[in-house]
Coordinates of C-alpha atoms in Angstrom, one line a residue:
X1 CA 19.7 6.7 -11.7
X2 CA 21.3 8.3 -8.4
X3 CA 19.2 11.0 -8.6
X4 CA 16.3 8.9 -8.9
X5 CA 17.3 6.6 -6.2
X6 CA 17.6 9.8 -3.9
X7 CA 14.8 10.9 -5.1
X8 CA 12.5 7.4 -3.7
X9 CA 14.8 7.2 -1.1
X10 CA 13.2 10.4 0.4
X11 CA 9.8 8.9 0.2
X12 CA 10.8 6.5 2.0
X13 CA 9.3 5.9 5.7
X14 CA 12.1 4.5 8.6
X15 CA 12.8 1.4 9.0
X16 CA 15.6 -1.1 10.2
X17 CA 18.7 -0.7 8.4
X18 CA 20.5 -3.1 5.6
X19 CA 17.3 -4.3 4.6
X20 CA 16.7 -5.9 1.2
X21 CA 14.0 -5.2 -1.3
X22 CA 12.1 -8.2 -0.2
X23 CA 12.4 -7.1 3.2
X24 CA 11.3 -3.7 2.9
X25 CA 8.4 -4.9 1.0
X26 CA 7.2 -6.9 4.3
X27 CA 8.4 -4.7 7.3
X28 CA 8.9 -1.2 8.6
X29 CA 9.4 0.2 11.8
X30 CA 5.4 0.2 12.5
X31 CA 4.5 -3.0 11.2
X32 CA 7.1 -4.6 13.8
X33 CA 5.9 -5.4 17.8
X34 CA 5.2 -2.5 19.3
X35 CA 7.7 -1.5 21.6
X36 CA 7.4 -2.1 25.9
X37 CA 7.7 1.8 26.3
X38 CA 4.6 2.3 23.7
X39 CA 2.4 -0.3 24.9
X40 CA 0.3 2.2 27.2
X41 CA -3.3 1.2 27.0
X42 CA -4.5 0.2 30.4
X43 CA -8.4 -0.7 31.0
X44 CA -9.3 3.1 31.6
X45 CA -8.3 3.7 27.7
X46 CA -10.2 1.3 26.2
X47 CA -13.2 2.2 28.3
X48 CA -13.0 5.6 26.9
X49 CA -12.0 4.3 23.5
X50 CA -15.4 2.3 23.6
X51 CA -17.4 5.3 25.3
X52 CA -16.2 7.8 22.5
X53 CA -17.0 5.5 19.8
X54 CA -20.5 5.0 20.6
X55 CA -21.0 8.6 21.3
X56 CA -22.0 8.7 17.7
X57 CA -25.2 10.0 15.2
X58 CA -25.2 6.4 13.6
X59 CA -25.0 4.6 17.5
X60 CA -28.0 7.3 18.5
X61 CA -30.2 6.4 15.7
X62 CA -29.6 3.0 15.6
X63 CA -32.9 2.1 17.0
X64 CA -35.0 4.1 15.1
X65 CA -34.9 1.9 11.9
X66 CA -36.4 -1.2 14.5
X67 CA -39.2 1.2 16.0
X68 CA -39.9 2.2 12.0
X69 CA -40.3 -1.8 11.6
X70 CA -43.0 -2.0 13.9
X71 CA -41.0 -2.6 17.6
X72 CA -41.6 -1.3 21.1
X73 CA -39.1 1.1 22.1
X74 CA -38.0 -1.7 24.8
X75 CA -38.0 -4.3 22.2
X76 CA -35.7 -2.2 20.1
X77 CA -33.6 -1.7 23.4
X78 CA -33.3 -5.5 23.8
X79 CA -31.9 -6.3 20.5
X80 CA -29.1 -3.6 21.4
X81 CA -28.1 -5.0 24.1
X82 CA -28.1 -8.1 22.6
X83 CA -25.9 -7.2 19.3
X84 CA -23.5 -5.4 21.2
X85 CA -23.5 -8.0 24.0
X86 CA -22.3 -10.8 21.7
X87 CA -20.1 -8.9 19.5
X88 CA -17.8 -8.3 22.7
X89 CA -16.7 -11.1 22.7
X90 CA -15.5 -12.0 19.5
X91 CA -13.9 -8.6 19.1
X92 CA -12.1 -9.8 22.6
X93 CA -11.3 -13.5 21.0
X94 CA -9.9 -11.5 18.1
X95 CA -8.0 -9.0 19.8
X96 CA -6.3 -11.8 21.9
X97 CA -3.2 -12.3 19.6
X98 CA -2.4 -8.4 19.4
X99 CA -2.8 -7.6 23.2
X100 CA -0.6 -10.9 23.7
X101 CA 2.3 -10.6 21.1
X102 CA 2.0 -6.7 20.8
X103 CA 1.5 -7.2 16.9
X104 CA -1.5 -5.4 14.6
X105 CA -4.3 -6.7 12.7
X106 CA -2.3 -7.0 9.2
X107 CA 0.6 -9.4 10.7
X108 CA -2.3 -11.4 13.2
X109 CA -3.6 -11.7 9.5
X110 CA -0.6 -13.3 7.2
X111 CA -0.2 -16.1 10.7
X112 CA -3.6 -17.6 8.7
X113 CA -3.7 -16.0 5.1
X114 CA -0.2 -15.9 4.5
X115 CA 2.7 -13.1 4.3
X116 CA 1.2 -12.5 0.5
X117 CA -2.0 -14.2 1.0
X118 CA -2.8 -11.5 3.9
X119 CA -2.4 -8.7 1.8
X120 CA -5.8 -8.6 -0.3
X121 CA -8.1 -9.1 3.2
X122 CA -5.9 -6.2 4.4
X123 CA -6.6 -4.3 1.1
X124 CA -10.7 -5.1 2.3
X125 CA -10.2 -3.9 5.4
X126 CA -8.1 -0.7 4.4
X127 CA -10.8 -0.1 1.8
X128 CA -13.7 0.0 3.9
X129 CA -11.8 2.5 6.5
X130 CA -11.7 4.5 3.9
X131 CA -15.2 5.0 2.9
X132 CA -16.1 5.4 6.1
X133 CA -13.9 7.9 7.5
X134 CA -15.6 9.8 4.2
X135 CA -19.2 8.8 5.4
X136 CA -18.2 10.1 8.9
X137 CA -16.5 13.5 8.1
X138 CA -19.9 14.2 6.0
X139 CA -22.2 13.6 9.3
X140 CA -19.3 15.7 11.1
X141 CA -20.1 18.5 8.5
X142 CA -23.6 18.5 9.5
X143 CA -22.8 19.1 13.1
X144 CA -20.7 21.7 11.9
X145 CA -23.1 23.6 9.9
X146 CA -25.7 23.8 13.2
X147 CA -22.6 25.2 15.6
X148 CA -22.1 27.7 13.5
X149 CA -26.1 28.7 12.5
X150 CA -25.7 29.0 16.3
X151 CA -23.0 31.7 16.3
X152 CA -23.6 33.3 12.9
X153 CA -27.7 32.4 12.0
X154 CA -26.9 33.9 8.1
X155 CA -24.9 31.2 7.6
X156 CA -27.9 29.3 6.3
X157 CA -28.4 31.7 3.6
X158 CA -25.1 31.2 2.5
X159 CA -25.4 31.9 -1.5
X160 CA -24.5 28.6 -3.7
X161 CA -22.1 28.8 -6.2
X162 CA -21.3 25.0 -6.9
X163 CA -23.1 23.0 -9.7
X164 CA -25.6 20.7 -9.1
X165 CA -23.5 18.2 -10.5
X166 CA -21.8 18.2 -7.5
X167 CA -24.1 16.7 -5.2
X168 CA -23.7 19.4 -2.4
X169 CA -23.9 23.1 -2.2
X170 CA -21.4 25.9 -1.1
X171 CA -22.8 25.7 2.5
X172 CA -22.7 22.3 2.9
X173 CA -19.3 21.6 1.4
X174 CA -17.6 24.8 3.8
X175 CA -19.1 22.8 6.7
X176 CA -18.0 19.4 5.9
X177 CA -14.5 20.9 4.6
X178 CA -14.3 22.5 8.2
X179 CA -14.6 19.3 9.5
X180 CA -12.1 17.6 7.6
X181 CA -9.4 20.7 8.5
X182 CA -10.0 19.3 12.4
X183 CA -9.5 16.3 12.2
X184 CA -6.6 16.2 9.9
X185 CA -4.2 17.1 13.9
X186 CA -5.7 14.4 15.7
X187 CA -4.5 11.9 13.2
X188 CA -0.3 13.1 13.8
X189 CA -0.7 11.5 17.4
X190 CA 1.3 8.3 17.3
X191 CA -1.5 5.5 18.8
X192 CA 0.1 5.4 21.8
X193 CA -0.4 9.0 22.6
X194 CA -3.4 9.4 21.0
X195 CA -5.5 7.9 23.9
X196 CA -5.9 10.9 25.6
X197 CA -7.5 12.7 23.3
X198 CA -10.4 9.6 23.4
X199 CA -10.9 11.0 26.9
X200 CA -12.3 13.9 26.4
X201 CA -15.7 12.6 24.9
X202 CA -16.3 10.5 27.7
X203 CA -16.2 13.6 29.5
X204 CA -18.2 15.9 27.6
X205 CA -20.8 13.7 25.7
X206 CA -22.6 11.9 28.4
X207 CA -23.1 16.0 29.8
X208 CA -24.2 17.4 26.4
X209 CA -26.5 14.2 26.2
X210 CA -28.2 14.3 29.3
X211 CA -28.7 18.0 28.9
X212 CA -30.0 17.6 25.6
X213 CA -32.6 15.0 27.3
X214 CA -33.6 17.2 30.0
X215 CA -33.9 20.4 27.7
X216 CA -36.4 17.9 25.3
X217 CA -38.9 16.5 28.2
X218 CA -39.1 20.0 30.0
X219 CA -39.8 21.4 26.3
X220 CA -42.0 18.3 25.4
X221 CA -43.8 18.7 29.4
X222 CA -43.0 14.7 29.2
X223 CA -41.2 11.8 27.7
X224 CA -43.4 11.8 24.3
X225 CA -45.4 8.9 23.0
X226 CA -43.0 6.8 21.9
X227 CA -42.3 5.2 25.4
X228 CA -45.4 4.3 25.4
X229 CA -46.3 2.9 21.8
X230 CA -47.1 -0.2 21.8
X231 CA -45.3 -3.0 19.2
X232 CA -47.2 -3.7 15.7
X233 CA -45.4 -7.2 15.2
X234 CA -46.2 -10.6 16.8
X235 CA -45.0 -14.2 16.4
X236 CA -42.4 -15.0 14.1
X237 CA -42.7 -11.7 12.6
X238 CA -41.1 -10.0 15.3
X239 CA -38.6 -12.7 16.3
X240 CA -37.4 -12.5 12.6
X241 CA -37.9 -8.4 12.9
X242 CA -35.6 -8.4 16.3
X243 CA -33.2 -11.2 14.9
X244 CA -32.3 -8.6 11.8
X245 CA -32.3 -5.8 14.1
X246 CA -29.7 -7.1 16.3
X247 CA -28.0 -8.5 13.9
X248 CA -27.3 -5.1 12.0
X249 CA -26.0 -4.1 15.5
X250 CA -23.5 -6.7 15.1
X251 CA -22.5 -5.6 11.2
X252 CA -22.0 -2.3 12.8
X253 CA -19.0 -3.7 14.8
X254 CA -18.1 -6.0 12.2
X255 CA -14.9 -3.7 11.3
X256 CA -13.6 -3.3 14.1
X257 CA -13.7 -7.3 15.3
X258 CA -11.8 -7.9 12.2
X259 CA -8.6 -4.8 13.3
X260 CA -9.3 -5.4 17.1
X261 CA -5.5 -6.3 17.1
X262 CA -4.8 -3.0 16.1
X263 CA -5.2 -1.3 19.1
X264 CA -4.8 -4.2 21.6
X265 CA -1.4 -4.2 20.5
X266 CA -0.9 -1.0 22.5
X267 CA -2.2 -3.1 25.7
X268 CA 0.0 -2.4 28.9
X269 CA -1.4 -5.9 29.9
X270 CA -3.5 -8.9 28.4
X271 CA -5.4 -8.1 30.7
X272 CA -6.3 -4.3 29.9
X273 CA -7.5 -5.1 26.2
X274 CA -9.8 -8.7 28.0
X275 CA -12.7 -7.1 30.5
X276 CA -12.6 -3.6 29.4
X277 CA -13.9 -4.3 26.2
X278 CA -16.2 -7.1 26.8
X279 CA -18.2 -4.8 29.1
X280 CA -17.5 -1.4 27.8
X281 CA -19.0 -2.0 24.4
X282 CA -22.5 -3.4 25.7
X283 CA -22.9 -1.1 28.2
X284 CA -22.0 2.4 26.4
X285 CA -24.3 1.3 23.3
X286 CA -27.0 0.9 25.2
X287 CA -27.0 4.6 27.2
X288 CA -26.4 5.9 24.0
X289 CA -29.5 4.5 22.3
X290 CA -31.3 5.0 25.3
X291 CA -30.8 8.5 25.4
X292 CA -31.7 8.3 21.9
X293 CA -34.8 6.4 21.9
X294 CA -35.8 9.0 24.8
X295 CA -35.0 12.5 23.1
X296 CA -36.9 11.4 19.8
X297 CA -39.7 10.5 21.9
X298 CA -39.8 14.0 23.1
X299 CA -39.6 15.6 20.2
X300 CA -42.8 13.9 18.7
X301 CA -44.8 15.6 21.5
X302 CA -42.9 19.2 20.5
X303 CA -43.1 19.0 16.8
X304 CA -45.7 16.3 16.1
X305 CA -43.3 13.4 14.6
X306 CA -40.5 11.7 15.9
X307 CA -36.8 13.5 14.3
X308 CA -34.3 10.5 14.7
X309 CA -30.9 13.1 14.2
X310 CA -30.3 14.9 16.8
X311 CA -28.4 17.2 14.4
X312 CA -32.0 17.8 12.5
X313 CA -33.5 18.3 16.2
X314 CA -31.1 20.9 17.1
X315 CA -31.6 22.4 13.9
X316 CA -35.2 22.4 14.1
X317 CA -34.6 24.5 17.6
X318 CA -32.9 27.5 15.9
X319 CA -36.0 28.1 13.9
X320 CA -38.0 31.1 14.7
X321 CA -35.9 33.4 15.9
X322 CA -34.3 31.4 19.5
X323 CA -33.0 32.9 22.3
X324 CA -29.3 33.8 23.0
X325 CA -29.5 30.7 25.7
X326 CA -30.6 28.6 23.0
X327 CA -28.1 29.7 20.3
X328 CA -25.7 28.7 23.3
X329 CA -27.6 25.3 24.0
X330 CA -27.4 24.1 20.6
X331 CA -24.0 25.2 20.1
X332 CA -22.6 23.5 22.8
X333 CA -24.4 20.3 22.0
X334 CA -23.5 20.2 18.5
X335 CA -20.0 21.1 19.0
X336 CA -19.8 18.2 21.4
X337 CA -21.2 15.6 18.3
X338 CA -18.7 17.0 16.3
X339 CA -16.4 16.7 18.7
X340 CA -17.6 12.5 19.1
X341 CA -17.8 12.3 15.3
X342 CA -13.7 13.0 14.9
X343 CA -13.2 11.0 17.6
X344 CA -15.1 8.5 16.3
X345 CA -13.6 8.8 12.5
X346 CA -9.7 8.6 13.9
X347 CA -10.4 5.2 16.6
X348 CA -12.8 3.3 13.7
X349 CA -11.3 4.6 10.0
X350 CA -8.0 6.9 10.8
X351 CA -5.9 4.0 12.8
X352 CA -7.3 1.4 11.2
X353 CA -6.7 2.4 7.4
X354 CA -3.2 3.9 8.8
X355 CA -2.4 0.1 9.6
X356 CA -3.4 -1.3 6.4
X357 CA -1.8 0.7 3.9
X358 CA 1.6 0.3 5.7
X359 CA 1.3 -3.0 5.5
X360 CA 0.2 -2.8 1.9
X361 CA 3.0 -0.4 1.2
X362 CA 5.4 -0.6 4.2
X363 CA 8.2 1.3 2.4
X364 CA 6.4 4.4 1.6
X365 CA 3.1 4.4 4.3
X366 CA 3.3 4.1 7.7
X367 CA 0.7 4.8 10.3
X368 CA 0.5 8.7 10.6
X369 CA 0.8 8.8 6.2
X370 CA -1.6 6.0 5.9
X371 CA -4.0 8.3 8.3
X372 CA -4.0 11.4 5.7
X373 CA -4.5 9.7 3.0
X374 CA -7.4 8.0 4.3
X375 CA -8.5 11.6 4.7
X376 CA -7.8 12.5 1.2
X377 CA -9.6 9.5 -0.2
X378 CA -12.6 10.4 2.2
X379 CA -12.0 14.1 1.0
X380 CA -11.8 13.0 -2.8
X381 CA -14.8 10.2 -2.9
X382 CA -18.0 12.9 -2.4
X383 CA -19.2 10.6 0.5
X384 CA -22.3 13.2 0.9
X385 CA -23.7 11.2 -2.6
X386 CA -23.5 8.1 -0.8
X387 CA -25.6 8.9 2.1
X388 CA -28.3 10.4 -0.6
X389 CA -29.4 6.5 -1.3
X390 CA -28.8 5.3 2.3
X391 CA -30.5 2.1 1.4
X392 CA -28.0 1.4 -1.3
X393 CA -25.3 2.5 0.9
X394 CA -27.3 0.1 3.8
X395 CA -27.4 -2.8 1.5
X396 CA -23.4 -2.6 0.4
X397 CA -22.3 -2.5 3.9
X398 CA -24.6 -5.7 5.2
X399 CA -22.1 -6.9 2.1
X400 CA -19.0 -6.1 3.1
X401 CA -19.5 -7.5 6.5
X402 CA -19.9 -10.8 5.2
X403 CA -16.5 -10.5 3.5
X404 CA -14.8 -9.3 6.8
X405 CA -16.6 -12.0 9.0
X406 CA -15.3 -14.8 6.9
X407 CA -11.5 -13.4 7.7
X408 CA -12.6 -12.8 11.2
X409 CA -13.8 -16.3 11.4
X410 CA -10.3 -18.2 10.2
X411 CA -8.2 -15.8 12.3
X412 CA -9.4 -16.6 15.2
X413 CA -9.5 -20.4 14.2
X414 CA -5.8 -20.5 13.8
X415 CA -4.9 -18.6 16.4
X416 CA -7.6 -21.1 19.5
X417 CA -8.2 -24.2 17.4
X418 CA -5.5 -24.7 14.9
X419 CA -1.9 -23.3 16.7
X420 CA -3.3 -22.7 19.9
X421 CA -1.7 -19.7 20.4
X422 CA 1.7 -20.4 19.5
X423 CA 3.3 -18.2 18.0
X424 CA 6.1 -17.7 15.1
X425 CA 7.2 -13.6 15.8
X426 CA 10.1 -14.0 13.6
X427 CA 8.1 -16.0 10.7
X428 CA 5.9 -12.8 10.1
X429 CA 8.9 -10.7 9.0
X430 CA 10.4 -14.2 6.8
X431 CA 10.2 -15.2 3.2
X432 CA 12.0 -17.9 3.2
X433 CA 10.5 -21.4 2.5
X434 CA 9.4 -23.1 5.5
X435 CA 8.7 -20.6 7.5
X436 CA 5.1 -20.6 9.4
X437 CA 3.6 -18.1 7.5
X438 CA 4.9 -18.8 4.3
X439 CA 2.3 -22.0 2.9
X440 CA 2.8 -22.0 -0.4
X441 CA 4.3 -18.9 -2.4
X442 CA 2.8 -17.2 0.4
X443 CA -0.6 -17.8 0.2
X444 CA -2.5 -20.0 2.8
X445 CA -5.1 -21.9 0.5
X446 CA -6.5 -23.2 3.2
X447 CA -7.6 -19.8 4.4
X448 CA -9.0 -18.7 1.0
X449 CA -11.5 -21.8 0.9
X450 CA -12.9 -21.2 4.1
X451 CA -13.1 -17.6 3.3
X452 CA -14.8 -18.0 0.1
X453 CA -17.1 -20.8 1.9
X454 CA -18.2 -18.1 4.3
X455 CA -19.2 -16.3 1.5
X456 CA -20.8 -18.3 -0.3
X457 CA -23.3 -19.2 2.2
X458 CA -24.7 -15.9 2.1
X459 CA -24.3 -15.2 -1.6
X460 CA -28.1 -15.9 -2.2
X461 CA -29.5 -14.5 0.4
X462 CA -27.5 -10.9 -0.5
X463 CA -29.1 -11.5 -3.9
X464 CA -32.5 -11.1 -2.3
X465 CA -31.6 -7.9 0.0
X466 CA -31.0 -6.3 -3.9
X467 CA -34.6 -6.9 -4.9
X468 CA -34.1 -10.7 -6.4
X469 CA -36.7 -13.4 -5.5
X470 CA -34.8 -16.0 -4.0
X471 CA -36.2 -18.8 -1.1
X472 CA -36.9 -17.6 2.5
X473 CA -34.2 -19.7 4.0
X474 CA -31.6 -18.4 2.2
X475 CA -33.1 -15.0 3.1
X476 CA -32.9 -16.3 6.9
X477 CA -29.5 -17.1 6.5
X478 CA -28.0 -14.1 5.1
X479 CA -29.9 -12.0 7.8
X480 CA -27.8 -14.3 10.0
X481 CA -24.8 -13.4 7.9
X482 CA -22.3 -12.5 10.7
X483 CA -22.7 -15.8 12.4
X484 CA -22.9 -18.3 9.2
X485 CA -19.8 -16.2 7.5
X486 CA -18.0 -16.5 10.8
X487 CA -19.3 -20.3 11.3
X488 CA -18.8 -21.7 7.8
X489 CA -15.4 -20.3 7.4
X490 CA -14.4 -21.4 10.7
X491 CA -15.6 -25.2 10.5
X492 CA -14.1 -24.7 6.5
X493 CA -10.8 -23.8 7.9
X494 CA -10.5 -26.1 10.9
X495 CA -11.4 -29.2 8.1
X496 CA -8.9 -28.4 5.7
X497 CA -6.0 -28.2 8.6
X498 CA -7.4 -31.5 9.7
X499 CA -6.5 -33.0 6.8
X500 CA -3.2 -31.0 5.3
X501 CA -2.3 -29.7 8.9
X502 CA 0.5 -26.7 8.9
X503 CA 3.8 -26.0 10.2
X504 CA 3.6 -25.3 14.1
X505 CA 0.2 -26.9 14.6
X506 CA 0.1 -28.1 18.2
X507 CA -2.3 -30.3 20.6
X508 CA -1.7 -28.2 23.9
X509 CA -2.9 -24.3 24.2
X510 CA -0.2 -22.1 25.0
X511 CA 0.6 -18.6 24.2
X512 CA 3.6 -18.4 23.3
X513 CA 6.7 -17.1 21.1
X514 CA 8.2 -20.3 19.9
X515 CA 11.0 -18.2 17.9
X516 CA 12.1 -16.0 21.2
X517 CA 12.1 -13.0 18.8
X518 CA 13.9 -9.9 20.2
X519 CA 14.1 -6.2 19.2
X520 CA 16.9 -3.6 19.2
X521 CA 14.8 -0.2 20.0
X522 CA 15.9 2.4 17.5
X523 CA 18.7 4.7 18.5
X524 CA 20.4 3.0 21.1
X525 CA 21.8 -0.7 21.5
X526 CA 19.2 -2.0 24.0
X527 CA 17.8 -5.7 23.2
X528 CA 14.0 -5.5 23.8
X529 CA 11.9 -8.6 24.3
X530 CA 8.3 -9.5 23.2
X531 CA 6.6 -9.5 26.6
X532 CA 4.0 -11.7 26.7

C-alpha cells in the first residue's frame, strides 16, 4: 500500500498542505482566488481577448446562413449587431462575481448549485469545451493544409493511405494533426500570462483581413452583387427570419456567458472585465462579418457564386498555376486564420475546459493538465465527422445552449436578486453543514428546478428543429431559446427562494466578503487578502 500511495501521490497536482480527503476533493491551488500578483487583466486584454476571438472562420461566415435565408446583406448585418449587442451584457452580469471576488466559473457556480450540486453543470460546461476545441482544431487543419499548398503546391496530391472508415484522408489528417502540435505550447501559459499571446491577432488579423478585401474587389473590379441584392422576405417572415438569425448569434456566445468568471477572475480591476467587454464584443463581430459579407460578395463576381470560407476562397486562388506573389498572399493570409483559430480554441475551449476538469477532479487536474486533455479528447473524438452533417451538428449545439442558459440564468439570480452580492469566500471551500453553499447534502434543489424549468420550456420546440410536427408557438419559443431558458429559470429560481429563502439571503445590494477570507501565497508566510 506505500508504494501505491507514492505512486497517486505523484499524480497528484499542488495544493495547500494537511488537507483531508474531503478537502482535496473540493480545492486545489487553482480552484482557490486568484492571487493579487496574478490578477493582470486590464481593459486592453480583454479588448484583444474579444478581437482574437472573433477573428474566426465560424464569426466570418456567420452571416451567410441569413443571406442563404433570403436577407439583405444589411439586414443580415443588423441582426449581428444586435446578437452580439445583447449578449454583452449578460456575459458582463455574469462575469461580475469572478472580476469581484477573483474566483472562476466552477466556484461562482456551487454559490447557487451547490458544492456537489455544481459539479454536473460544470461536467456540461467542460463537455462542450471539449468538442469544440475538436471542431476548432479541424477548421485550423484546413487553414493549414492551404499555407502549405502555398509553399509546397504537391502537397495536394499527397497519396492516401487511411481507410475510408476513417472519415478523413492522409492529407487532411497531417494538416489537422499539424495544428494540433501548435497549439498544444500555447496552452502551458498560466492565464495570467497567457494574455499576451491574445495580442498578437489583434495585430495581424485586421491586416491580413483588409488585405484580403482589397486583393478581392481589385480582382472582382468591384464589391460583387451581393451588396446590392435585394431581400426575398417580407412581414412576419423576415421578422421571424432575423429574430432566429440573431438569435443563433447569441447561442454562439452562450459558452462563454456561462465561464465569463473564468477569465474575469484575472481582472486587475472590476472595472477592466465591466466596459471592455460590453463594447468589445459588439463592435469586433460586426467588422468581422463585415469584412465577411464584403469578400464573399466579391468573389461571386470572380468565380460566379458567392464562397462563404475564406479558407475555400484562398484555396480556389492557388488554382491554375498562381504566381509566386500569390503563393505569398495566400500564405500569409491563411497562416494568419490559423494563427486566430488557436487563439480562438485556447480563450473559448482550452481555459475553459482546463477550469472544469480541475474542479471536477481537483486532486489530479488543474488548469494547464485539464488544457491537454481537452486536446486529447479533441484529438481522440474525429471532430472532422461532425462537421460532415453540419446540420446535425447545428441542431445539437441550438441544444446545448438551452442547457447552459438555464445555469446562466440562476447564477446570476443568486448572485443580483437573491444574495445581492454577498458573498461567503470561505463557504466555497466548506462541507460542513450550514455552510452557504452547502443546501442540502450539497445540492441546491432550488437551482435544479429552475434549471430543469428552463429547459423544459423549450423541450417541444427542440422536438420540432429535429423534424417533429409540433405547434408554431412552441416553435417561436424555442427559436427564442436563450431568452425563455434564461427567463424561466430565473423567475423559477427567484420563486422558490421566496418561499424556502437560503442562508445569507439579504435585502440590501452589497458586494461583499462576509467571511473576510484571507490567503497565505505559497512559499512564503505573507497573508493575502481577497481584494474587492
Amino acid at each position: 500500500m506505500g508504494l501505491v500511495n507514492r505512486i497517486v501521490q505523484s499524480f497528484e497536482v499542488t495544493h495547500e498542505p494537511n488537507l483531508t480527503i474531503t478537502e482535496q476533493l473540493i480545492a486545489n491551488d487553482d480552484l482557490l482566488p486568484v492571487e493579487p500578483g496574478k490578477r493582470t487583466w486590464c481593459a486592453y486584454n480583454y479588448i484583444a481577448f474579444w478581437t482574437a476571438d472573433t477573428f474566426n472562420m465560424n464569426m466570418w461566415m456567420i452571416v451567410s446562413s441569413m443571406i442563404q435565408l433570403g436577407m439583405s446583406w444589411w439586414q443580415a448585418w443588423i441582426c449581428v449587431w444586435l446578437g452580439y449587442g445583447i449578449v454583452a451584457p449578460f456575459l458582463v452580469l455574469n462575469a461580475r462575481p469572478g472580476a469581484i471576488f477573483h474566483v472562476m466559473f466552477p466556484m461562482v457556480n456551487r454559490t447557487s448549485f451547490g458544492m456537489f450540486g455544481s459539479l454536473w453543470c460544470v461536467f456540461n460546461r467542460a463537455a462542450m469545451a471539449c468538442i469544440w476545441y475538436g471542431v476548432q482544431a479541424s477548421i485550423g487543419g484546413s487553414c493549414v493544409l492551404v499555407m502549405l499548398r502555398a509553399m509546397w503546391p504537391s502537397i495536394n496530391d499527397l497519396p492516401n493511405s487511411m481507410p475510408a472508415s476513417s472519415g478523413t484522408n492522409t492529407r487532411d489528417f497531417m494538416c489537422f494533426f499539424l495544428f494540433w502540435l501548435i497549439s498544444l505550447p500555447v496552452i502551458w501559459f498560466p492565464v495570467h500570462k497567457v494574455r499576451h499571446f491574445f495580442l498578437v491577432t489583434p495585430i495581424l488579423m485586421p491586416i491580413a483581413s483588409i488585405t484580403f478585401l482589397i486583393w478581392c474587389v481589385v480582382k472582382a473590379h468591384g464589391i460583387g452583387p451581393i451588396v446590392h441584392q435585394p431581400s426575398t422576405l417580407h412581414g412576419s417572415k423576415l421578422g421571424w427570419a432575423m429574430v432566429a438569425s440573431f438569435m443563433s448569434c447569441i447561442s454562439n456566445e452562450v459558452t462563454l456567458v456561462t465561464n465569463a468568471p473564468d477569465f474575469a477572475s484575472r481582472a486587475h480591476t472590476p472595472s477592466a472585465a465591466l466596459y471592455s467587454q460590453l463594447f468589445a464584443i459588439p463592435l469586433s463581430a460586426a467588422f468581422v462579418s463585415l469584412i465577411g459579407i464584403l469578400v464573399s460578395s466579391s468573389s461571386q463576381a470572380i468565380y460566379g457564386k458567392a464562397i462563404w470560407s475564406p479558407i475555400e476562397l484562398l484555396g480556389n486562388f492557388l488554382n491554375d498555376n498562381p504566381s509566386k506573389a500569390t503563393r505569398f498572399g495566400v500564405w500569409f493570409i491563411s497562416a494568419s486564420f490559423m494563427l486566430a483559430q488557436v487563439t480562438t480554441n485556447i480563450c473559448a475551449n482550452s481555459v475553459s475546459a482546463g477550469c472544469d476538469l480541475t474542479a471536477l477532479f481537483p486532486r489530479f487536474i488543474n488548469i494547464r493538465r485539464g488544457g491537454y486533455i481537452a486536446a486529447t479528447v479533441g484529438l481522440a473524438m474525429c471532430p472532422w465527422n461532425l462537421l460532415k452533417n453540419s446540420n446535425e451538428f447545428t441542431s445539437y449545439l441550438s441544444a446545448y445552449s438551452v442547457f447552459l442558459s438555464s445555469i446562466a440564468g440562476v447564477m446570476v439570480t443568486e448572485y443580483y436578486i437573491v444574495r445581492k452580492g454577498h458573498y461567503n469566500v470561505k463557504d466555497l471551500y466548506n462541507t460542513e453543514r450550514g455552510s452557504w453553499y452547502w443546501y442540502t447534502y450539497g445540492i441546491n434543489f432550488r437551482a435544479y428546478t429552475a434549471y430543469i424549468a428552463g429547459i423544459l420550456i423549450n423541450a417541444v420546440g427542440f422536438a420540432g428543429a429535429t423534424g417533429r410536427t409540433v405547434p408554431l408557438a412552441a416553435t417561436r419559443i424555442y427559436e427564442l431559446s436563450f431568452f425563455t431558458g434564461f427567463g424561466v429559470s430565473a423567475i423559477v429560481y427567484w420563486a422558490l427562494n421566496c418561499v424556502f429563502p437560503v442562508i445569507g439571503a439579504t435585502d440590501t445590494f452589497e458586494e461583499i466578503d462576509v467571511s473576510g477570507y484571507q490567503r497565505t501565497a505559497r512559499g512564503s508566510g505573507d497573508v493575502e487578502e481577497v481584494d474587492i
